[in-house]
Coordinates of C-alpha atoms in Angstrom, one line a residue:
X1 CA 132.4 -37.4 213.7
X2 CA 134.3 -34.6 215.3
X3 CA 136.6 -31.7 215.6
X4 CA 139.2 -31.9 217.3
X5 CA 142.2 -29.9 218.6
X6 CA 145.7 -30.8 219.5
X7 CA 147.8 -28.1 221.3
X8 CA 151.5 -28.8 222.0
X9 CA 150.6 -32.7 221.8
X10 CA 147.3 -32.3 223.9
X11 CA 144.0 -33.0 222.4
X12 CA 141.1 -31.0 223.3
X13 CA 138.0 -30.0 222.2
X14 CA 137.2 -26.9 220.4
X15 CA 135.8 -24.8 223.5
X16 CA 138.5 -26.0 225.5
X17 CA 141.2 -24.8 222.7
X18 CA 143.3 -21.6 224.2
X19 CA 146.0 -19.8 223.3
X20 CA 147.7 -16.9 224.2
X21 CA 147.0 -13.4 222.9
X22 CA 150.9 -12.9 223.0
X23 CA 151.2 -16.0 220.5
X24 CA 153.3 -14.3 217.0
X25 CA 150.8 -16.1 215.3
X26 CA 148.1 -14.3 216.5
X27 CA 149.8 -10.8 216.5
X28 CA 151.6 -10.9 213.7
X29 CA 150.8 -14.1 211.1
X30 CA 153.9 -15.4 212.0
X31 CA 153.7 -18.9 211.4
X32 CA 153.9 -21.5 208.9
X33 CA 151.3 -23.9 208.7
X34 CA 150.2 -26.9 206.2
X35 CA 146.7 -27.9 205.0
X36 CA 146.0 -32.2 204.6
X37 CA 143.2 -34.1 204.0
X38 CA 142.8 -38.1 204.2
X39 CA 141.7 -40.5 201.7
X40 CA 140.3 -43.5 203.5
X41 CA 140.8 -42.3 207.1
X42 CA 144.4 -42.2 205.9
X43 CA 146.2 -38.2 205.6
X44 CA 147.4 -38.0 201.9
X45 CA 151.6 -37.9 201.4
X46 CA 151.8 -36.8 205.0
X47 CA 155.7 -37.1 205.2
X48 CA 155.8 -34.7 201.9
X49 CA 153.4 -31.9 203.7
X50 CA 155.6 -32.8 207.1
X51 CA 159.1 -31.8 204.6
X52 CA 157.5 -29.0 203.4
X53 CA 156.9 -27.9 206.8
X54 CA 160.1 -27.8 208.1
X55 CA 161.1 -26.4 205.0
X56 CA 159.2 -23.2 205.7
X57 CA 159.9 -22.9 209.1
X58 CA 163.4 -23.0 208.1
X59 CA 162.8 -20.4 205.7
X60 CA 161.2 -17.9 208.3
X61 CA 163.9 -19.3 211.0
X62 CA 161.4 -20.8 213.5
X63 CA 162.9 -23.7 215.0
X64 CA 160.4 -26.7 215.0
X65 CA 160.2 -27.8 218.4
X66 CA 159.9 -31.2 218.0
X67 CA 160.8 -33.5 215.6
X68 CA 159.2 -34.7 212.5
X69 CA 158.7 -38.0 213.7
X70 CA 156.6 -36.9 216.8
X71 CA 154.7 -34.2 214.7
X72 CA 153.9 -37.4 212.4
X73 CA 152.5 -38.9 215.4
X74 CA 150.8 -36.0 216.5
X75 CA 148.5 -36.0 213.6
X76 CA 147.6 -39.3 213.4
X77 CA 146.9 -39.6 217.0
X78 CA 144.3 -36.7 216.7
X79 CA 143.4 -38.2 213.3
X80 CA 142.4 -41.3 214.5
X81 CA 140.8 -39.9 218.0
X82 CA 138.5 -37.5 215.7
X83 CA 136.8 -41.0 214.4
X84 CA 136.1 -38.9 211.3
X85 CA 135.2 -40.8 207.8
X86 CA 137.5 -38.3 206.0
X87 CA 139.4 -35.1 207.5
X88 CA 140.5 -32.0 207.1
X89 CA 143.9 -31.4 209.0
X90 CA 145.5 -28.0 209.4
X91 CA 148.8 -28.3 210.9
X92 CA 150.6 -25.4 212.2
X93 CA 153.5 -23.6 213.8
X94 CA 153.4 -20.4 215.6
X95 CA 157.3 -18.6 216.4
X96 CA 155.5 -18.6 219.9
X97 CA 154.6 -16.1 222.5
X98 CA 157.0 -13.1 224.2
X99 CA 156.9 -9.4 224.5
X100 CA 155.4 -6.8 222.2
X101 CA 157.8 -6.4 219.5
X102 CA 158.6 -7.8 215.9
X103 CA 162.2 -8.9 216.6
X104 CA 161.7 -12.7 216.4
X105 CA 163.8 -13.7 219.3
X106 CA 161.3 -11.8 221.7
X107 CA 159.4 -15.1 220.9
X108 CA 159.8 -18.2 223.1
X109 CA 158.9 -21.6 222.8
X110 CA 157.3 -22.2 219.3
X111 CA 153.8 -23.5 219.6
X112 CA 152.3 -26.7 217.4
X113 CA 149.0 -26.6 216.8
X114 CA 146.6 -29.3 215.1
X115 CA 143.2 -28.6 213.6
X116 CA 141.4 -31.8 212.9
X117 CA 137.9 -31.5 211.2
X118 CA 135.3 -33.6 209.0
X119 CA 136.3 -33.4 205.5
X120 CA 133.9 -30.9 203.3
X121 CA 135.4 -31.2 199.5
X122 CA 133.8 -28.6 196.8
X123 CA 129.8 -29.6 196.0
X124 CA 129.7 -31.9 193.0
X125 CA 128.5 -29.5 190.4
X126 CA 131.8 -27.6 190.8
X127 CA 133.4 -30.7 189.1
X128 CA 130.7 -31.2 186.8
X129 CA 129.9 -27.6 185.8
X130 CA 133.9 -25.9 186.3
X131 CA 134.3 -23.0 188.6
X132 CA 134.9 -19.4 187.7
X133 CA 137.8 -17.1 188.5
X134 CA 139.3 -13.7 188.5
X135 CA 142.7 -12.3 187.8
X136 CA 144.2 -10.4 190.6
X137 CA 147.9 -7.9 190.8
X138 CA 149.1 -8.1 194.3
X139 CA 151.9 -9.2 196.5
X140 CA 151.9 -11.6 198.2
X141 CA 154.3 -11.7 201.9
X142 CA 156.9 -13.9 201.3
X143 CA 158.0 -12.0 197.3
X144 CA 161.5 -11.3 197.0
X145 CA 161.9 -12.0 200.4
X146 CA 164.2 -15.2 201.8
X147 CA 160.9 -16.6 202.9
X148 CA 159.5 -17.2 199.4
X149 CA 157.8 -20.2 198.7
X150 CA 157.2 -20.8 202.1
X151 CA 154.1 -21.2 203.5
X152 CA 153.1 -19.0 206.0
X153 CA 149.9 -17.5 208.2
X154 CA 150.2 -14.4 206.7
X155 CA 147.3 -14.6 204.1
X156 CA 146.5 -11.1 203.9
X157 CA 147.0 -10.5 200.1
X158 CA 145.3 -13.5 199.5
X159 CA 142.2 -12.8 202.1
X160 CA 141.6 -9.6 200.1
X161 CA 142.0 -11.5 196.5
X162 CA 139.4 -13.6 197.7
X163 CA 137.0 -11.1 198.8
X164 CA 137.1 -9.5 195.5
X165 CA 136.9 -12.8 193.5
X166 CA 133.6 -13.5 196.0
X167 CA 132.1 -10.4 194.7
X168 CA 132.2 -11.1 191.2
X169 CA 130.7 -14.3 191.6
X170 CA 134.2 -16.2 190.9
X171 CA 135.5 -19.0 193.7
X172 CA 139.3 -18.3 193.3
X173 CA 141.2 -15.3 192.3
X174 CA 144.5 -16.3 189.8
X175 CA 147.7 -14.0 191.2
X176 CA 149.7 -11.8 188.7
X177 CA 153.2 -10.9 189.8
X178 CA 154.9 -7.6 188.8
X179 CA 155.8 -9.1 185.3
X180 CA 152.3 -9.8 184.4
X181 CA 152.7 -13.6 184.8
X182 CA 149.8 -15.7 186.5
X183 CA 151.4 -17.7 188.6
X184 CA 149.1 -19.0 191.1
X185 CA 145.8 -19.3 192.8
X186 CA 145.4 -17.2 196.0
X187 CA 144.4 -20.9 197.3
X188 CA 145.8 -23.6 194.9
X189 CA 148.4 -24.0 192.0
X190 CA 147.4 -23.7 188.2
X191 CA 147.6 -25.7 185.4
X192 CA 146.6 -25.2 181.8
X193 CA 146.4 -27.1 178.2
X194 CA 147.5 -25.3 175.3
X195 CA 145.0 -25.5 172.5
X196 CA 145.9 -27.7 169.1
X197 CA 146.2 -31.3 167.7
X198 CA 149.0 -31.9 171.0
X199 CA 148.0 -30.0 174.1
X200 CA 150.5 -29.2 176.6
X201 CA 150.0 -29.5 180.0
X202 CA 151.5 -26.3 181.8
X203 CA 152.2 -25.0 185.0
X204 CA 154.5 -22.3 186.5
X205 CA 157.9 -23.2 187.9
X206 CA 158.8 -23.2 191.8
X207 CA 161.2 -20.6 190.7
X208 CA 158.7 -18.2 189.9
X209 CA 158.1 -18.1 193.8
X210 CA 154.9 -20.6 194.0
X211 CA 153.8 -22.3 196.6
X212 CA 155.0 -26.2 195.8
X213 CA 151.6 -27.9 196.3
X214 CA 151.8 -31.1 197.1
X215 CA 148.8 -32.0 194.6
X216 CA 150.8 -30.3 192.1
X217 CA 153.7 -32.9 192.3
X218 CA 150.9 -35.7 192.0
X219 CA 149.5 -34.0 189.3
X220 CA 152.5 -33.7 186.8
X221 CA 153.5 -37.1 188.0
X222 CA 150.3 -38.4 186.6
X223 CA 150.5 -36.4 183.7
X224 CA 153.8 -38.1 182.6
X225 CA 152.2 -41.8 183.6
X226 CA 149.8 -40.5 181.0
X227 CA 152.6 -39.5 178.3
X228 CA 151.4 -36.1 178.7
X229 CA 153.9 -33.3 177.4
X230 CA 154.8 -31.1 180.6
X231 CA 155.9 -27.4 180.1
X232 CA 157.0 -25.4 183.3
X233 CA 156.5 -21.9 182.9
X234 CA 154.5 -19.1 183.8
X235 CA 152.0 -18.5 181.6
X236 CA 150.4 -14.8 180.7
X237 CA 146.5 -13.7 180.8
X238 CA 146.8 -14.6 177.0
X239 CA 148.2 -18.1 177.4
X240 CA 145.1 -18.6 179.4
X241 CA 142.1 -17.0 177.7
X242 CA 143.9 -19.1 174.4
X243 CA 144.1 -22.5 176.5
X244 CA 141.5 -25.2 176.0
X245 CA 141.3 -25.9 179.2
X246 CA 142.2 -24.5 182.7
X247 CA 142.0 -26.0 186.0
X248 CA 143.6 -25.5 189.7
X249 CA 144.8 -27.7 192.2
X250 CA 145.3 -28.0 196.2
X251 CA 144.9 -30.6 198.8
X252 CA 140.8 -30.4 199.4
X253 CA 139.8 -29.5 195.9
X254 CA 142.3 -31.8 194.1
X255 CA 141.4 -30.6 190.8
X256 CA 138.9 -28.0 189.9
X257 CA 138.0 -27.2 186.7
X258 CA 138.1 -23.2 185.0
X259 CA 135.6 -22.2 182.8
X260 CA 135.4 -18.9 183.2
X261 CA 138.5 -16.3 184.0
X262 CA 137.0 -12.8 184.5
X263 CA 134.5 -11.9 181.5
X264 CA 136.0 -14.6 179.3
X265 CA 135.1 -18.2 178.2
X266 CA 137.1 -20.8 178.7
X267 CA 137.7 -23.4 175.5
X268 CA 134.0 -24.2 175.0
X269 CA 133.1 -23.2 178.8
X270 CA 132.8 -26.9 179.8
X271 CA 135.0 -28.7 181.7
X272 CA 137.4 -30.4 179.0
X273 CA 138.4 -34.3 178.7
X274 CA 142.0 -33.9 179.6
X275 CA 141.2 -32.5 182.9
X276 CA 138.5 -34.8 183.7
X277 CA 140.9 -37.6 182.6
X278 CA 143.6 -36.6 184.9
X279 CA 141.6 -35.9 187.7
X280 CA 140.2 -39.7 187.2
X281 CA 144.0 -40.8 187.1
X282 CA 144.6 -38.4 190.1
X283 CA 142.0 -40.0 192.5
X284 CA 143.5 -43.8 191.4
X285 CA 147.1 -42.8 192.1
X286 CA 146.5 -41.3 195.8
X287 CA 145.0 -45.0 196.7
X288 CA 147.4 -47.0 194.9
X289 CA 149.2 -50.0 197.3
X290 CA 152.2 -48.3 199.2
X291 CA 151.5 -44.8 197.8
X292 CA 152.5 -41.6 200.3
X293 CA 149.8 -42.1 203.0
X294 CA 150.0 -41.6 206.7
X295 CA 149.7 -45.3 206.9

């Protein structure tokens, strides 16, 4: 196994990886950048992450500067040269180095850099047990901005949501926006079952600025393949501490379980049926015959 680093299309090893100091990335988080992970050697709905991509850079006006085709073959290539069982790939796009100074066309040449690692998902028990989590008021870079929903280096807001879910013993920290709605993880999307005789599987909009995971979409597509009601919309603290069950989503995790959201129980405070049955359907649909694989 190995990690490995590609840099404008050439692979190198870690201690060999440079760049420059002057890289917008590096001075300023300006960048947009996509997380993957492979099932069975293979990266997981690569052309989606590869959309969204371009999508954000679009958003934030970097030009990508090459095409999606040869950024395809980028990560396979260092994929498949990492000889890694499974992978964690971070893909990402600097504006590029140039003078001091925020105005973006100081910036030349945007830069492409690919992170290639051996996969390390969450330890069993988080599955088995559930995880707990905080709620955290913040802003995150890209509100009310053009740039929203676009997924960017700057993770400031949710570095320091983190931190503070890490001291209170929680492993993700749920993000309220000015209205009081939760509508996100600081690392993943959130989904929740309403409690009675015909739970409802909900989930914020896109329009209320998420992130679009790329999970997510699996997730409610699996839901409906189920005959799951689906509700989009933003849910409050008290649609959550009433919801039998709570869990988050993103591309390493999949689906995590919530049994705890600050001081309060979740449901019974065990990871619920309806979760664990469409996580089961989850990990069957990203291996079915001709699904969204890098293959």
């Amino acid at each position: 196994m190995a990690t490995l680093v590609s840099i404008d299309g050439q692979i190198v090893s870690p201690a060999e990886a440079k760049v420059s100091v002057f890289d917008r990335g590096f001075l300023y988080g300006d960048s947009v950048f996509e997380t993957i992970r492979t099932y069975d050697g293979q990266p997981y709905a690569l052309d989606e992450h590869l959309e969204r991509l371009a999508g954000s850079a679009q958003r934030v006006a970097i030009e990508l500067p090459v095409s999606v085709g040869q950024l395809r073959e980028r990560v396979l290539r260092v994929v498949q040269e990492s000889g890694n069982p499974e992978s964690y790939i971070r893909l990402m796009v600097t504006r590029g180095s140039g003078e001091l100074g925020l105005a973006p066309d100081l910036a030349v040449e945007p830069l492409v850099v690919i992170l290639v690692t051996p996969l390390t998902p969450p330890p069993p028990e988080a599955y088995r047990e559930g995880i707990a989590v905080i709620s955290h008021h913040t802003r995150r870079a890209t509100d009310s901005t053009l740039a929203e929903g676009a997924k960017v280096g700057n993770y400031l807001a949710s570095v320091l949501a983190m931190k503070e879910a890490k001291s209170r013993g929680a492993a993700e920290a749920l993000i309220l926006d000015a209205d009081g709605r939760v509508v996100e993880g600081a690392t993943s999307n959130l989904f929740l079952f309403t409690s009675g005789p015909r739970p409802v599987l909900v989930t914020p909009p896109v329009s209320a600025g998420i992130l679009p995971g790329i999970t997510r979409a699996g997730v409610l597509e699996v839901a409906r393949e189920l005959g799951l009601q689906v509700e989009l919309r933003a849910p409050t603290l008290d649609d959550l501490h009433r919801a039998s069950e709570v869990f988050i989503s993103s591309s390493i995790r999949e689906l995590l379980p919530v049994v705890r959201i600050d001081d309060q129980q979740v449901g019974d405070g065990r990871p619920g049926p309806l979760t664990r049955q469409i996580h089961e359907a989850f990990r069957a649909f990203v291996r079915r015959p001709g699904d969204r694989a890098g293959d």
